[in-house]
Tab-separated table of C-alpha atoms and ligand atoms in Angstrom:
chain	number	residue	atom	x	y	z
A	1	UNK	CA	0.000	0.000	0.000
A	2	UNK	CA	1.227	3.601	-0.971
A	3	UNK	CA	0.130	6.036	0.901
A	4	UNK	CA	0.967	10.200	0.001
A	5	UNK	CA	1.141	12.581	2.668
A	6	UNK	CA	1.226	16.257	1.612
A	7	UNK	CA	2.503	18.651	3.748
A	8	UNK	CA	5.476	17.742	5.833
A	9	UNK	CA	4.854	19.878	8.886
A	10	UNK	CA	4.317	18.561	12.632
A	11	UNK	CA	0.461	17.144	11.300
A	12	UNK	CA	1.666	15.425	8.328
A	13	UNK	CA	5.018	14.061	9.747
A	14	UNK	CA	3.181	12.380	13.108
A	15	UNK	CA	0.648	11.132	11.123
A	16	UNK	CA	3.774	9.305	8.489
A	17	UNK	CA	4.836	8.213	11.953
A	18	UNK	CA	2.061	7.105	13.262
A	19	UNK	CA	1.014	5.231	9.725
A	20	UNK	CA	4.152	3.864	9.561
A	21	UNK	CA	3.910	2.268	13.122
A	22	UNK	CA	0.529	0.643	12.501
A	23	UNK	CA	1.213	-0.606	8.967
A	24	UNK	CA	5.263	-1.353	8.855
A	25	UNK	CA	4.767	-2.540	5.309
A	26	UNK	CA	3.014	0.712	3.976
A	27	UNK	CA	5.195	2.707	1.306
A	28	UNK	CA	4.542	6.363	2.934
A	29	UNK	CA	5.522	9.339	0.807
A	30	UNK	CA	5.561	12.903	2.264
A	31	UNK	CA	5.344	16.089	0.185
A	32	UNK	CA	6.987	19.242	1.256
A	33	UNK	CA	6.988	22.264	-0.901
A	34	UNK	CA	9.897	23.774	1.363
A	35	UNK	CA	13.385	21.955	1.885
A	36	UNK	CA	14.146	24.966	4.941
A	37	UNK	CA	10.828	25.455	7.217
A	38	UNK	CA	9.773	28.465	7.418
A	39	UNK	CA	8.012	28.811	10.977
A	40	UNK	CA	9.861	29.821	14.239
A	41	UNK	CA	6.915	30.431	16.615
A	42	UNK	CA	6.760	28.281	20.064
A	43	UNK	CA	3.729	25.612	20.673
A	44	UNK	CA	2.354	24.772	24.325
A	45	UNK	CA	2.039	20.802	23.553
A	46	UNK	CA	-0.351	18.657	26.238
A	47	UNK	CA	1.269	15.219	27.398
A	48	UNK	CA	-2.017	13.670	26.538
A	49	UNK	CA	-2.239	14.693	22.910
A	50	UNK	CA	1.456	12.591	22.539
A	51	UNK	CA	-0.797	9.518	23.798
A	52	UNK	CA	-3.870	9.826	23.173
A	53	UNK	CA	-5.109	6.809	20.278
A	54	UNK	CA	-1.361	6.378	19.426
A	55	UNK	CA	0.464	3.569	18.337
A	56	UNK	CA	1.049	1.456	21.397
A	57	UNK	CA	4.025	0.239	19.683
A	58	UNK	CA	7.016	1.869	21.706
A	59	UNK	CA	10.448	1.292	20.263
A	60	UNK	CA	13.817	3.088	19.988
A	61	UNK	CA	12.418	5.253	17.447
A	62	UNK	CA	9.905	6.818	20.601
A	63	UNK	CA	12.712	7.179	22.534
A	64	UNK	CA	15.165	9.427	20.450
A	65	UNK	CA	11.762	11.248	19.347
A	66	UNK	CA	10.753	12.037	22.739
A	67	UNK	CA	13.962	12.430	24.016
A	68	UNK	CA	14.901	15.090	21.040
A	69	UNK	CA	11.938	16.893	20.501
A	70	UNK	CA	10.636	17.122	24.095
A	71	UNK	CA	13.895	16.731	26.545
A	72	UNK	CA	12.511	13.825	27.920
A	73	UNK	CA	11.769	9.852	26.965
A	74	UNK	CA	8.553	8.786	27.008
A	75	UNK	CA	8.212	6.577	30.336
A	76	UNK	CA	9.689	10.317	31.753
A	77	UNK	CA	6.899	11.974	30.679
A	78	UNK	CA	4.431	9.506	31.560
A	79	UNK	CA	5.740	10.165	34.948
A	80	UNK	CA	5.773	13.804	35.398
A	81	UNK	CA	3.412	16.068	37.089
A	82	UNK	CA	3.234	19.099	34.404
A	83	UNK	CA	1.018	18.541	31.534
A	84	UNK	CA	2.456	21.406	29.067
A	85	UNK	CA	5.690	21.403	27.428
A	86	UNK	CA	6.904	24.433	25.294
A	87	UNK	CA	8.477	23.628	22.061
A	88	UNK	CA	9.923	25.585	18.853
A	89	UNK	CA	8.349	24.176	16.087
A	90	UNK	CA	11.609	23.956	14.273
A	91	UNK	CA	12.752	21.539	17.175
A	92	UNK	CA	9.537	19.605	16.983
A	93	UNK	CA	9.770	19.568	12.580
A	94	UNK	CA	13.577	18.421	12.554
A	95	UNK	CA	12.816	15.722	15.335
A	96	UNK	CA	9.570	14.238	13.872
A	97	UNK	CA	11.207	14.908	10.491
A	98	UNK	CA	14.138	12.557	11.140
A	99	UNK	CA	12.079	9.650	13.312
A	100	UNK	CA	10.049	9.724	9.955
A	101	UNK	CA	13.442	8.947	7.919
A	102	UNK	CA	14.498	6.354	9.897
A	103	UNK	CA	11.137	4.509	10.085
A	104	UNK	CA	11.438	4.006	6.220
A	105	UNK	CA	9.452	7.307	5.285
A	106	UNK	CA	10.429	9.359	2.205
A	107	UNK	CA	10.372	13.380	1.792
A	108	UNK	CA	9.762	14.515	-1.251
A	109	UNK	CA	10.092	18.255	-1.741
A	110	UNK	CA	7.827	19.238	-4.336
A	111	UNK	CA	4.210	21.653	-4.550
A	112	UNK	CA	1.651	19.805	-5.065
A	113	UNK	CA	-0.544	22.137	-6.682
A	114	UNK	CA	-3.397	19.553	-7.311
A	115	UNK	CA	-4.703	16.586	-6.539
A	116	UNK	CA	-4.343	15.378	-9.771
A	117	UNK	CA	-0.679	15.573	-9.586
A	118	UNK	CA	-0.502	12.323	-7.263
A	119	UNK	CA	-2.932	10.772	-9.156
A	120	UNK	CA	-1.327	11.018	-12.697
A	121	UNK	CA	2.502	11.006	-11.491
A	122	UNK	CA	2.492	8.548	-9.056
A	123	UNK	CA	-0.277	5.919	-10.025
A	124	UNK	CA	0.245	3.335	-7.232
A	125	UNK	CA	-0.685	5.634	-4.730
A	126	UNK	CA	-3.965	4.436	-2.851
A	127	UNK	CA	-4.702	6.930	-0.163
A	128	UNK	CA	-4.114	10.517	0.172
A	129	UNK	CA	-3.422	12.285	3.353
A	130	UNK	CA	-3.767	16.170	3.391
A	131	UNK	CA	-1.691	17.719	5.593
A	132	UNK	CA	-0.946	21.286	3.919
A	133	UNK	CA	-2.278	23.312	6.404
A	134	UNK	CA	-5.122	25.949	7.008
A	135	UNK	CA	-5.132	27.652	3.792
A	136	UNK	CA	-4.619	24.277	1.755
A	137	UNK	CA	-6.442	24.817	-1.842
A	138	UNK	CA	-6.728	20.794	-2.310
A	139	UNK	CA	-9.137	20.751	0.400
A	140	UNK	CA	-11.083	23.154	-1.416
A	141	UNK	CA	-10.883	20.793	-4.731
A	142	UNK	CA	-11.459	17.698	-2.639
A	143	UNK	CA	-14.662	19.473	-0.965
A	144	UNK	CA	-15.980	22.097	-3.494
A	145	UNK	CA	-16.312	25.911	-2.676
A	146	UNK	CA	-17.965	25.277	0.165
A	147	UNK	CA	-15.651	23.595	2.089
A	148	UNK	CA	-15.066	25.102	5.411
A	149	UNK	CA	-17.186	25.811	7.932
A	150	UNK	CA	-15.670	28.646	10.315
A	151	UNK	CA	-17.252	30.654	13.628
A	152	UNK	CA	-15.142	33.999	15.198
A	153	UNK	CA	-14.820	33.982	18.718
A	154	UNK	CA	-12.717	36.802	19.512
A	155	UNK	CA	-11.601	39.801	17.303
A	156	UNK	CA	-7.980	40.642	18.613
A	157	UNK	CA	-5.208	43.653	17.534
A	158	UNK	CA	-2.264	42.903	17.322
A	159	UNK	CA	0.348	45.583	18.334
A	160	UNK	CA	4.211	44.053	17.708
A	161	UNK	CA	7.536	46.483	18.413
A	162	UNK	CA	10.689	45.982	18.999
A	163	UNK	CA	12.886	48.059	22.059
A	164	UNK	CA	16.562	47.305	23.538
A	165	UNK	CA	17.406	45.125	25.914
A	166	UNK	CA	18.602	48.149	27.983
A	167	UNK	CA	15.252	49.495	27.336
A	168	UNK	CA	13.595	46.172	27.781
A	169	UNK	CA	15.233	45.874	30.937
A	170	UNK	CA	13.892	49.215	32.281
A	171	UNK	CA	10.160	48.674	31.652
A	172	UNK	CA	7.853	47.500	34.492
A	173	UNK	CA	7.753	43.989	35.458
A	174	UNK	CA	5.715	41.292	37.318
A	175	UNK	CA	2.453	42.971	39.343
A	176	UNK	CA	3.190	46.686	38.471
A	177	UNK	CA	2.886	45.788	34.683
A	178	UNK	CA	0.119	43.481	35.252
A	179	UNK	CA	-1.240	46.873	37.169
A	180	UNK	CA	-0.306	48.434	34.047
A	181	UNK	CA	-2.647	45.862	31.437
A	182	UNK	CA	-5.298	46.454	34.491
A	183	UNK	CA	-5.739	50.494	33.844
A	184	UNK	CA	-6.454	49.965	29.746
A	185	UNK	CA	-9.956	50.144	28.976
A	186	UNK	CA	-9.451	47.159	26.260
A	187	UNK	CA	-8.540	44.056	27.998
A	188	UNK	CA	-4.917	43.665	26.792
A	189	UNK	CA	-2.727	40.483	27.264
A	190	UNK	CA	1.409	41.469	27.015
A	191	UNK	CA	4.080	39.300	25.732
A	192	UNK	CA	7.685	40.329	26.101
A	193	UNK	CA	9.979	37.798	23.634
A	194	UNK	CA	13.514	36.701	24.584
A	195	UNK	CA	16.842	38.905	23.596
A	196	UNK	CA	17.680	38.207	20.989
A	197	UNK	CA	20.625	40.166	18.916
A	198	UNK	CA	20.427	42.797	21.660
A	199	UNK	CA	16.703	43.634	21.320
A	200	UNK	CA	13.113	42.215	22.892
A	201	UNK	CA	10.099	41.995	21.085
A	202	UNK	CA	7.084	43.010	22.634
A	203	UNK	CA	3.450	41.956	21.242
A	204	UNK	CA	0.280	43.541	22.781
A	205	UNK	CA	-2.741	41.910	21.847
A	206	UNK	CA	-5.970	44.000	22.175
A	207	UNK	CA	-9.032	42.423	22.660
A	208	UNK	CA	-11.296	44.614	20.506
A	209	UNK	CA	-15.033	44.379	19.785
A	210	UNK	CA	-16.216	44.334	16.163
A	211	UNK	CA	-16.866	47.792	15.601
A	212	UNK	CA	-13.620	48.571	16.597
A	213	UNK	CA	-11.802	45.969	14.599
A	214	UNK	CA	-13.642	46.554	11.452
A	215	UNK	CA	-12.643	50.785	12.725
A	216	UNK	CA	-9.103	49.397	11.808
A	217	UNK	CA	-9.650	48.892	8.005
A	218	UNK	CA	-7.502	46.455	6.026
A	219	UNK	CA	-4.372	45.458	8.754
A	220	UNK	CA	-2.991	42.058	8.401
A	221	UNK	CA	0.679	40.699	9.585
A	222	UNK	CA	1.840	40.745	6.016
A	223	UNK	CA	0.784	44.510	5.552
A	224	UNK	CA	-0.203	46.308	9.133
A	225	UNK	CA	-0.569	49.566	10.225
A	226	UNK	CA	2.117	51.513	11.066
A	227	UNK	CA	1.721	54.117	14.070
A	228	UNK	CA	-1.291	55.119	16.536
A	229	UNK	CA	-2.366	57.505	13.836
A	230	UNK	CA	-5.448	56.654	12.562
A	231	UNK	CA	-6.592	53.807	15.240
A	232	UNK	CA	-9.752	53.515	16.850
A	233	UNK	CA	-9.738	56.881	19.751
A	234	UNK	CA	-10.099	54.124	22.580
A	235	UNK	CA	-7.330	51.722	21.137
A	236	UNK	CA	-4.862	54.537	20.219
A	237	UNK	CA	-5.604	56.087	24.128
A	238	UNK	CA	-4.508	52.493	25.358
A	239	UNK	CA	-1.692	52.731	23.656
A	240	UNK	CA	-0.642	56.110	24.543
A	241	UNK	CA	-1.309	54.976	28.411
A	242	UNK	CA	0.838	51.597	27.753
A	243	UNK	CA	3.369	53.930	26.331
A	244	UNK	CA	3.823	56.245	29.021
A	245	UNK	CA	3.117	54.240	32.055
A	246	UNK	CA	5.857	52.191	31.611
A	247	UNK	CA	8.190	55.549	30.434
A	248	UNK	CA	8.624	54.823	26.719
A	249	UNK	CA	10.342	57.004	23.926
A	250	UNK	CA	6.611	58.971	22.879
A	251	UNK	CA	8.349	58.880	19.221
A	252	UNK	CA	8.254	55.400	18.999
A	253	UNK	CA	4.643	55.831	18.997
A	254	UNK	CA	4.481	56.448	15.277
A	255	UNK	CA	6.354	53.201	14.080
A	256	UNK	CA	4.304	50.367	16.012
A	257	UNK	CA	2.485	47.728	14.008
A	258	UNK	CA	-0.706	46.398	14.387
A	259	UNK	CA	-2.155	43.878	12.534
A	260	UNK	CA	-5.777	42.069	12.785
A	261	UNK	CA	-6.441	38.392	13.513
A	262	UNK	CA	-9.650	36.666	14.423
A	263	UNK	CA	-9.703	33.973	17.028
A	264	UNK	CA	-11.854	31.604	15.083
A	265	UNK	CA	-12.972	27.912	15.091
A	266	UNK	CA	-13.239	26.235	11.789
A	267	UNK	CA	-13.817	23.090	10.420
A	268	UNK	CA	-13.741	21.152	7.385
A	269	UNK	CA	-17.506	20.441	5.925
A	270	UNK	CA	-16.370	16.695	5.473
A	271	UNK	CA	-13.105	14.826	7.095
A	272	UNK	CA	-12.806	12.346	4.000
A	273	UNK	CA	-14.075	11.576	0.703
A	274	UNK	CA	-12.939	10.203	-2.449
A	275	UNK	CA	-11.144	11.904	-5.728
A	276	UNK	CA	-10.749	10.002	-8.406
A	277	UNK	CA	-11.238	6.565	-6.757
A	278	UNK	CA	-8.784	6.973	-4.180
A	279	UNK	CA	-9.811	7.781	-0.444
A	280	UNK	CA	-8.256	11.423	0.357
A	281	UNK	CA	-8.340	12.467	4.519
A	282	UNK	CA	-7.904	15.981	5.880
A	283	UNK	CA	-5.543	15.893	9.054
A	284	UNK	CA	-4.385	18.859	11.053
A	285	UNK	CA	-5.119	22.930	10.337
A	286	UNK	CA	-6.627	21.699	6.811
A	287	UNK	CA	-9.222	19.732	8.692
A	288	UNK	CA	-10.191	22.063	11.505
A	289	UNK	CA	-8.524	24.800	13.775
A	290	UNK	CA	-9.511	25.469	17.061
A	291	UNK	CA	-7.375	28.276	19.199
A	292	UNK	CA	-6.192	28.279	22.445
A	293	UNK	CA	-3.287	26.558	22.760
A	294	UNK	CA	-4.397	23.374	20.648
A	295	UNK	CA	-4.414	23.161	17.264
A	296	UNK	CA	-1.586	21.293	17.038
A	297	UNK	CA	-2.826	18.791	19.847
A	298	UNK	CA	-5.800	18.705	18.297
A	299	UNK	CA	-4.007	17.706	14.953
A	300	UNK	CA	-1.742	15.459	16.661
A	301	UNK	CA	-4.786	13.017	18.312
A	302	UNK	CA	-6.234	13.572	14.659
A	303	UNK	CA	-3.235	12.173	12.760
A	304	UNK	CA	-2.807	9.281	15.165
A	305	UNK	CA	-6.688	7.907	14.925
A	306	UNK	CA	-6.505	8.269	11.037
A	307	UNK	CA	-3.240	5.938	10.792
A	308	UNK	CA	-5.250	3.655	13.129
A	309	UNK	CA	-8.264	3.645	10.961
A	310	UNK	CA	-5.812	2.883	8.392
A	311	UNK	CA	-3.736	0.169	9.669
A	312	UNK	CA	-7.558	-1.740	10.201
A	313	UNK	CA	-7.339	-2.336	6.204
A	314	UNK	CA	-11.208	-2.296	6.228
A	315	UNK	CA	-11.536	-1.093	2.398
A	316	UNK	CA	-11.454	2.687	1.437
A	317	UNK	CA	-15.078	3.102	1.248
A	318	UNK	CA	-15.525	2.224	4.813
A	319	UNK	CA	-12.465	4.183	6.149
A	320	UNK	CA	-14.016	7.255	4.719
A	321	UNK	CA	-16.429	6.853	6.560
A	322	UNK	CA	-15.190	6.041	9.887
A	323	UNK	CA	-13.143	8.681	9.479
A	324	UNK	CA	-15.531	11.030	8.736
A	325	UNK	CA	-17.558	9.758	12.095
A	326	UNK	CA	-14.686	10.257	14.095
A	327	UNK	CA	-13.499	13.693	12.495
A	328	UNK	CA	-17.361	14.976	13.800
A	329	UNK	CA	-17.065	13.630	17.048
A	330	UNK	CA	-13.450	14.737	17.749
A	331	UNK	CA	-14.388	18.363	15.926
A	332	UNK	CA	-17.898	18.796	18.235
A	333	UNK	CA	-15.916	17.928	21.574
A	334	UNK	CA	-12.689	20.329	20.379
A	335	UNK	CA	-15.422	23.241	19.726
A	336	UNK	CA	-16.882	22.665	22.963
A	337	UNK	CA	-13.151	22.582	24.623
A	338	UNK	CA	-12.103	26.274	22.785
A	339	UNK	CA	-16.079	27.390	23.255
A	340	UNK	CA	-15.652	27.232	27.132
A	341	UNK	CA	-12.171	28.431	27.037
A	342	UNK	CA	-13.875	31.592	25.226
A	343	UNK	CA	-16.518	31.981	27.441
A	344	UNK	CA	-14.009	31.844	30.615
A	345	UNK	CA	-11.965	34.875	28.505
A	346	UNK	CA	-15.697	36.942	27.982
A	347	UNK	CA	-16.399	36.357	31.598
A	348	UNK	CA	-13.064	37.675	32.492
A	349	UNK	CA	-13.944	40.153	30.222
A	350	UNK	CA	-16.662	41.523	31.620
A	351	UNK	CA	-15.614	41.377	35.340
A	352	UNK	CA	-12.398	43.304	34.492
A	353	UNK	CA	-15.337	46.632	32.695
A	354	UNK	CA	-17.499	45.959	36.205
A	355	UNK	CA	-14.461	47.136	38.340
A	356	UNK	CA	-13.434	49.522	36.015
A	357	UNK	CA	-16.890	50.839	36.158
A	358	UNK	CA	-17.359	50.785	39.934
A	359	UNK	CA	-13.443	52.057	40.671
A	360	UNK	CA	-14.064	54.811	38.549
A	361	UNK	CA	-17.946	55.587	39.108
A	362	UNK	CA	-16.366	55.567	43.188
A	363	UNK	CA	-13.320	58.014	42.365
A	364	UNK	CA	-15.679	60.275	40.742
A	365	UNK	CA	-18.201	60.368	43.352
A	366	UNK	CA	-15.325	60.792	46.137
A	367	UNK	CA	-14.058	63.907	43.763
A	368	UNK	CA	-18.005	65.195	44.154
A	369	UNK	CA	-18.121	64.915	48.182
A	370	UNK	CA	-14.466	66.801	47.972
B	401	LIG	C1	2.080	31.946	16.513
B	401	LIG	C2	1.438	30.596	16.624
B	401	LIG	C3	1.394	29.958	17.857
B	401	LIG	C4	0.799	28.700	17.973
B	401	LIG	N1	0.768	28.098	19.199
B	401	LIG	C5	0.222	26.876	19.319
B	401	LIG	C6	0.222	26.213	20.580
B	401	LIG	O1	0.722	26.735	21.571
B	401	LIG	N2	-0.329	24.972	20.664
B	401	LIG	C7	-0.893	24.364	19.572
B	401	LIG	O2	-1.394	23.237	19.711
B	401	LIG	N3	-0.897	24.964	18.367
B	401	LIG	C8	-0.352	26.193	18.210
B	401	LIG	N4	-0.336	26.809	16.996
B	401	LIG	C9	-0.927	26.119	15.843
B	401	LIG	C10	0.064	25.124	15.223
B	401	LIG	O3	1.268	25.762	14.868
B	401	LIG	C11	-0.592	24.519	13.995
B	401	LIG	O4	-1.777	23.895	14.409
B	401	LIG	C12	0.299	23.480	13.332
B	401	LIG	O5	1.440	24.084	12.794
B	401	LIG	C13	-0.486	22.796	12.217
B	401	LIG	O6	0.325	21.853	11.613
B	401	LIG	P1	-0.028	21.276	10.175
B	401	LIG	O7	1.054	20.306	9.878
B	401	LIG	O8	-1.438	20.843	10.122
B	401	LIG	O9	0.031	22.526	9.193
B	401	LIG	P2	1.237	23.496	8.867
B	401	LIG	O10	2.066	23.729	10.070
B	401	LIG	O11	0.639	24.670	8.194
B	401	LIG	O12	2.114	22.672	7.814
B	401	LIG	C14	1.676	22.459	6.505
B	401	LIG	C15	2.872	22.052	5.664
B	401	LIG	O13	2.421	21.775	4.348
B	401	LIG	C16	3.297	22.392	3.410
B	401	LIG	N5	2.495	22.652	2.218
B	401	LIG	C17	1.481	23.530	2.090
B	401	LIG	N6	0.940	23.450	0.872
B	401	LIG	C18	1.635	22.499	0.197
B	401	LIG	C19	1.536	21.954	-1.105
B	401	LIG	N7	0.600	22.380	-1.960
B	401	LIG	N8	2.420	20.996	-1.475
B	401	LIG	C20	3.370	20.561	-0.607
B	401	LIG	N9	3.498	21.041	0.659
B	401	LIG	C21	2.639	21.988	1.058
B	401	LIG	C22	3.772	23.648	4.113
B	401	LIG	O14	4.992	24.112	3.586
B	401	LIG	C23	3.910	23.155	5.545
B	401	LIG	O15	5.184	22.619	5.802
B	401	LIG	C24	0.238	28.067	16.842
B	401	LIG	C25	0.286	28.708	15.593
B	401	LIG	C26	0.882	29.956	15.482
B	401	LIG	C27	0.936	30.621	14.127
């Protein structure tokens, strides 16, 4: 049995690993359109996604993958109290990407602009996996137009600068800047990046309401907008309070970014289904995203039931659709899992404008007895 993966990024290599566990015999192939990964960013990874429907098999291969990717072997991990690990993706990609090599997998790097392409250039493949992400087009000629299904929970600005470490060093730290956050009117979360060439990077995300994000106009990563000019008034007085509350240079003001994202759930209108007589599944962001810390997890326990359903060998037809079953069930309890996360964040949310509105509704009516 051939089996094509495409994508080779943490989804599509687990789920080569995984395959290639439950079905030793099975020719996997996975397409990469990069040779050098492009993606830096750091993942919170939960112990139980690891674990959670995959191979039982443990061998040597485990080991070194734990043991690289993670800084621990697996029976460690089993063992320990914490639940979250934080992980560059380029550590976990070059790990999984090796324990795929030695298992017998191959890495082709090639786009894979169709489906089509697999099916007329490499005939003996029986199943394809797609693994290319959130913005994968083959979904979208697996499924039709309508192939996504996708609900915003939170509408979020995104401010990113850079300072010195000197500077870095100076700025508030600890309860004083969570006092700081505490006195915007937009509930603001902070993140403060490690040195790195002798500057910090510091990322304020703002968590707007609609009006004010659609206020913002077109601002994406790729293309933001530059300085507080031209913001929202409330956003751009956050800002200015941020600024000056922890003793910033005012003329920086004019050169911070801010981009838009939407914390969104979205999922694939169908896990499986066939093209051109050969059973195609959606794994990882090109089957569903969910935020909060678990997309990847989510992928993960995704990629390891799909090479079980695999390794069963019950026929494609039927694979498709046990697939597609389980893709439902493991997308509705997911949604649920980010839905509740949200609603703890709204909550939050709305306690945090209550004592706004009662600390300052008291200092005013102290300033009227004065
Ligand atoms: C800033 C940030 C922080 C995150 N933090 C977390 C976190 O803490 N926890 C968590 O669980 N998740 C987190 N995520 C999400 C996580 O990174 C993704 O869920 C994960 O990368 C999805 O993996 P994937 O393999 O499905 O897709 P991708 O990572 O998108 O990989 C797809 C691969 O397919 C390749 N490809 C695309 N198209 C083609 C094609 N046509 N032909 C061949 N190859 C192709 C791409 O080059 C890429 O290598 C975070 C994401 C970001 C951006």
């Amino acid at each position: 049995m051939h089996i094509a993966i495409i994508g080779a990024g943490p989804v599509g290599l687990w789920t080569a690993i995984q395959i290639k566990k439950r079905s030793p015999d099975a020719q996997v192939t996975l397409f990469e359109r990069y040779e050098e990964y492009k993606r830096h960013h750091v993942v919170s990874i939960q112990r139980s996604s690891l674990f959670f429907g995959a191979s039982p098999h443990h061998d040597e291969h485990d080991q070194r993958l734990f043991h690289e990717m993670l800084g621990y072997t697996r029976n460690q991990l089993r063992s320990r109290p914490m639940n979250r690990l934080f992980v560059p993706t380029s550590a976990i990609e070059s790990s999984l990407k090796k324990c795929a090599l030695a298992l017998g997998c191959a890495i082709v790097v090639r786009h894979i602009a169709s489906l089509d392409d697999i099916c007329d250039l490499y005939p003996d493949v029986e199943q394809i996996v797609i693994a290319n992400g959130a913005h994968s087009t083959l979904r979208k000629q697996l499924l039709g137009e309508d192939d996504v299904h996708s609900e915003s929970l939170q509408y979020v600005v995104e401010m990113k600068t850079y300072v010195s470490e000197e500077v870095a060093d100076s700025m508030e730290t600890g309860m004083v800047a969570r006092r700081i956050a505490s006195r915007l009117k937009t509930m603001t979360f902070e993140y403060r990046g490690r040195p790195k060439a002798g500057r910090v990077g510091i990322t304020l995300r703002f968590f707007v309401d609609k009006e004010g994000f659609d206020a913002l106009g077109e601002a994406s990563f790729k293309q933001p907008h530059i300085g507080i000019n031209g913001l929202p008034e409330e956003l751009a007085q956050d800002v200015r309070v941020y600024w000056t509350m922890h003793g910033l240079d005012e003329g920086m003001l004019e050169t911070l970014s801010f981009s838009k994202l939407q914390l969104s759930v979205y999922h694939a209108t169908r896990f499986a289904d066939s093209y051109r007589g050969k059973p195609c599944f959606l794994v990882g962001d090109a089957a569903m995203g969910v935020p909060y810390f678990r997309a990847l997890n989510s992928g993960w326990v995704m990629g390891s039931r799909l090479a079980h359903l695999i390794g069963m060998g019950a026929g494609s037809e039927k694979t498709v659709r046990r697939y597609n079953a389980y893709g439902k069930v493991h997308q509705s309890a997911e949604f649920a899992l980010a839905k509740q996360k949200n609603g703890l964040l709204n909550r939050y949310a709305d306690l945090r404008k209550l004592y706004r509105r009662l600390k300052v509704g008291g200092k005013q009516q102290r300033e009227m007895v004065l």
